[in-house]
Amino acid sequence: MLEALMKIFGKKESSGKIAKDRLKVVLIHDRANISPEVMNNLKNDIIRVISNYMEINQHDMEISLADDDDSVALVANIPVSRMKHDKGKNKG
Amino acid sequence: MSEIYVITSGKGGVGKTTTTANLGVGLAMRGKRVALVDTDTGLRNLDLLLGLENRIMYDLIDVTEGRVEYKKALVRHKKYDSLFLLPTSQVKDKTAVNPEQLVKLCNDMKKEFDYILIDCPAGIEQGFKTAIAAADVAIVVTMPEISAVRDADKIIGELGRADKENIKLVVNRIRPLMVESGDMLDMDDINDILSIECIGQVPDDEMVVTSTNRGEPCITMPNSQAGQAYRNIVSRLCGEPVPFMEFPKEGFFTRLKRVFNL
Ligand SMILES: Nc1ncnc2c1ncn2[C@@H]1O[C@H](COP(=O)(O)OP(=O)(O)OP(=O)(O)O)[C@@H](O)[C@H]1O
Ligand SMILES: [Mg+2]
């Protein structure tokens, strides 16, 4: 009943809109033609570089491609647990 | 000289063969000389949709393998005598024809027809590659459904890689009431996502089923909604810009009743 009401007054997000949003994301990945393996290598490389400067929570890290107007953006969400204060001097 | 169209989709069962049959009949009703080429070897259906299944003597493979001239394999439509079907084999498979053979055949046929429409099989494998090889224009058929649109995008990418840049879209099996209530992608959404010129939106229509049963495409039926949509597409192919059809809307109270299951 509540759902029906929300539907009439357009409160609940319609399934058509959900389909469109999901499609946009999936097509970015399809079109980029990047294999999960490449994404994973990229992720590991990012972790390696960033770890020189800060301690990060690797398990909660997410990287993905997203729609940014007319271009594709690489979006990374990387939780930082602690900064390293040696300014990244001891690289390698 | 003819224009060569391929009707393709990626995902199966979205209405390629239905679209091919209807556009073929529609163009022939305008007096155009039309050849329909079925390339869905092993799973042929175009003959059934046109009611020509009992008239087949030779097929596409007999032609490409040089056993008969293409003219001998053409089946003339019973009612529209400028419409011809080149059926394919029901026993061979997709490897029986290659792209070069189809290009050569279409080149031979070009002088005799105004339009050659090629019905493509589902998928992106050899059958698809063969079907698109000769085409000047690709009509991608999709449905307002997430997986069909994704597969259409894949096909558009494949067409681009094969240097087929002239691509048109047909959205089939739209359910206007679902679109109205926001529960189905509409033509504008799909346009937004695929960025391909849309030349038709065809509603889901029971008359497609009954006309398929009879072997008479619904474009011949004056009161079929899908038939009207196909007539509009034919007009657009012939260079007449006609507006997209309005689907009948549901009033507020009918909607209220429906949502509350009254
Ligand atoms: N607009 C429509 N309204 C109702 N039914 C439809 C419509 N379009 C197609 N259909 C039905 O959908 C089914 C699949 O159509 P069709 O055979 O044309 O698809 P296809 O893309 O050629 O399939 P395949 O990939 O197997 O070759 C058929 O049963 C057909 O009658
Ligand atoms: Mg088919």
Short mmCIF file of C-alpha atoms in Angstrom, two decimals, chain B residues 8 12 18 34 38 45 53 82 85 102 110 127 129 134 138 142 160 181 215 231:
data_model
loop_
_atom_site.label_atom_id
_atom_site.label_comp_id
_atom_site.label_asym_id
_atom_site.label_seq_id
_atom_site.Cartn_x
_atom_site.Cartn_y
_atom_site.Cartn_z
CA THR B 8 20.98 -7.39 -36.46
CA GLY B 12 18.43 -13.42 -29.74
CA THR B 18 9.85 -9.93 -37.56
CA VAL B 34 12.90 -6.02 -52.54
CA ASP B 38 17.92 -15.13 -44.64
CA ASN B 45 12.32 -18.58 -40.00
CA GLU B 53 7.76 -22.17 -46.43
CA SER B 82 8.11 -7.28 -56.25
CA LEU B 85 12.94 -14.28 -50.45
CA LEU B 102 27.76 -12.95 -49.36
CA LYS B 110 22.24 -5.22 -56.60
CA GLY B 127 27.12 -15.87 -38.85
CA LYS B 129 30.28 -11.43 -39.56
CA ALA B 134 27.75 -6.72 -47.59
CA ALA B 138 22.85 -1.76 -40.20
CA THR B 142 16.76 -4.00 -29.38
CA GLY B 160 32.24 0.03 -35.83
CA SER B 181 4.71 4.21 -14.91
CA GLY B 215 2.35 -15.95 -42.35
CA ARG B 231 4.74 1.59 -41.72
#
